[in-house]
XYZ file of C-alpha atoms in Angstrom:
168
model
C 4.716 10.891 0.447
C 7.343 8.177 0.800
C 7.928 6.324 -2.229
C 8.593 2.259 -1.684
C 11.883 1.235 -3.540
C 11.055 -2.522 -3.189
C 14.211 -3.412 -5.703
C 13.865 -6.587 -7.140
C 11.442 -8.153 -4.533
C 8.351 -7.221 -6.284
C 9.532 -8.905 -9.340
C 11.037 -12.261 -6.726
C 7.539 -12.378 -5.146
C 5.257 -12.013 -7.761
C 7.147 -15.058 -9.935
C 6.655 -17.041 -6.673
C 2.683 -16.424 -7.304
C 2.552 -16.573 -10.544
C 4.581 -20.182 -10.041
C 1.940 -21.386 -6.819
C -1.108 -19.689 -9.322
C -0.081 -22.078 -12.177
C 0.549 -25.456 -10.180
C -3.129 -24.765 -8.458
C -4.636 -24.977 -12.398
C -4.550 -21.098 -13.046
C -2.431 -21.639 -16.308
C -4.758 -19.151 -18.095
C -2.535 -16.228 -16.074
C 0.264 -14.586 -18.071
C 1.305 -12.148 -15.749
C 1.891 -11.387 -12.624
C 3.098 -8.183 -11.073
C 3.390 -6.891 -7.433
C 2.565 -3.212 -6.998
C 4.295 -1.967 -4.650
C 1.803 1.055 -3.171
C -0.637 -1.836 -2.316
C 1.604 -4.310 -1.934
C -0.803 -6.746 -4.207
C -0.966 -8.226 -7.123
C -1.979 -7.359 -10.940
C -2.881 -10.137 -12.738
C -3.143 -10.125 -16.687
C -3.390 -6.165 -15.974
C -6.141 -6.410 -13.773
C -5.861 -5.648 -9.513
C -6.769 -8.669 -7.630
C -9.616 -6.783 -5.690
C -11.144 -6.556 -9.344
C -11.829 -10.590 -9.219
C -14.829 -12.227 -7.842
C -14.539 -13.204 -3.920
C -12.906 -16.807 -4.800
C -10.188 -15.501 -6.677
C -9.287 -13.083 -4.838
C -9.255 -15.369 -1.782
C -6.887 -17.940 -4.077
C -4.730 -14.695 -5.287
C -4.384 -13.391 -2.097
C -3.180 -17.079 -0.552
C -0.743 -16.867 -3.173
C 0.820 -13.504 -2.156
C 0.787 -14.439 1.205
C 2.733 -17.256 0.276
C 4.646 -15.797 -1.922
C 6.260 -12.998 0.382
C 6.966 -15.722 2.842
C 9.219 -17.517 0.598
C 11.058 -14.564 -0.691
C 11.426 -13.155 2.692
C 12.496 -16.408 4.644
C 14.432 -17.578 1.424
C 16.339 -14.309 1.864
C 16.826 -13.973 5.625
C 14.659 -11.209 5.871
C 12.603 -10.550 8.570
C 9.520 -12.839 8.950
C 7.503 -15.304 11.353
C 8.722 -18.111 9.378
C 4.975 -19.407 9.134
C 2.142 -18.055 7.414
C -1.944 -18.587 8.547
C -4.234 -18.692 5.743
C -8.398 -19.405 6.711
C -10.516 -20.945 3.844
C -8.610 -20.087 0.602
C -10.351 -22.507 -1.378
C -14.100 -21.917 0.433
C -15.488 -18.955 -1.937
C -14.035 -20.553 -4.954
C -15.962 -23.595 -4.424
C -19.317 -21.785 -3.145
C -22.092 -23.220 -5.648
C -23.747 -20.016 -5.060
C -21.495 -18.078 -6.391
C -21.952 -16.275 -9.699
C -18.468 -15.754 -10.476
C -16.895 -17.066 -13.642
C -14.733 -20.013 -12.646
C -11.709 -20.316 -15.658
C -10.758 -23.570 -13.600
C -12.995 -26.528 -12.266
C -13.164 -25.984 -8.606
C -12.046 -29.845 -8.372
C -9.017 -29.250 -10.345
C -8.247 -26.200 -8.095
C -8.850 -27.596 -4.640
C -7.001 -31.312 -5.522
C -4.250 -29.323 -7.336
C -3.823 -27.072 -4.376
C -3.765 -29.655 -2.183
C -1.067 -31.918 -4.097
C 0.665 -28.753 -4.143
C 0.625 -28.471 -0.859
C 1.682 -32.157 0.360
C 4.868 -31.365 -1.665
C 5.852 -28.159 -0.052
C 9.393 -28.414 1.243
C 9.735 -24.404 2.783
C 10.917 -22.254 3.260
C 8.849 -21.677 5.909
C 5.510 -23.341 7.229
C 1.762 -23.274 5.803
C -1.157 -23.127 8.012
C -4.238 -24.113 6.243
C -7.539 -23.832 7.479
C -10.359 -24.673 5.082
C -13.459 -26.436 4.690
C -13.152 -28.186 1.284
C -12.845 -31.974 1.074
C -9.185 -33.302 0.488
C -8.731 -36.939 -1.706
C -7.076 -39.558 0.008
C -3.466 -39.508 -1.535
C -3.375 -35.886 -0.600
C -4.968 -36.504 3.075
C -1.791 -39.301 2.726
C 0.739 -37.145 2.414
C -0.704 -34.351 4.693
C -2.044 -35.885 7.563
C -4.311 -33.106 8.330
C -6.183 -32.376 11.733
C -9.803 -32.937 10.577
C -12.264 -31.134 13.073
C -15.749 -32.706 12.836
C -19.111 -32.730 14.429
C -20.629 -31.001 17.127
C -18.389 -32.072 20.007
C -21.101 -34.477 21.385
C -18.958 -37.514 20.620
C -18.661 -36.766 16.952
C -15.706 -35.621 17.044
C -14.048 -31.962 17.935
C -15.550 -29.072 17.569
C -12.284 -26.829 16.833
C -8.820 -26.280 17.785
C -9.397 -25.720 21.489
C -10.800 -28.422 23.775
C -14.611 -27.984 25.116
C -13.995 -26.750 28.664
C -15.894 -29.447 31.086
C -18.375 -27.388 33.314
C -19.608 -28.500 36.773
C -22.839 -27.664 37.452
C -22.601 -28.443 41.137
C -20.250 -25.708 41.683
C -22.629 -23.252 39.902
């Protein structure tokens, strides 16, 4: 068994994550700790995994960005970017039975407003299906993929391949 000695890193990463969560509307969260062995957050004495799917996703996004900010900001090894897939989708799911302490629109609007002001260190790539307010959209200039690919827009990140049926 190897005990991890993360020193002040856990405190700094947790402070970053708490700052993000407050900016995103979760101002009721009083304490955020990083549990080194699990490398996961504890929020107000509850493990991140004890929350519903929507909060778990948002809290994981905060942790992921906080680790990057701490590592890149201190010159520690890190790729310098993170890709986060659908941090808001589960929280916004109308079928979810999860207790929402913060309105979905508040979290979505505040998340994108925060993202529009992000100045690093590092680069954030967010893949999401939630609508963005026009003022945040103007600042972010997001790449949007809509439609079914039949003239209505792009289906995804990779352009579709044209298949010549005469060669088949």
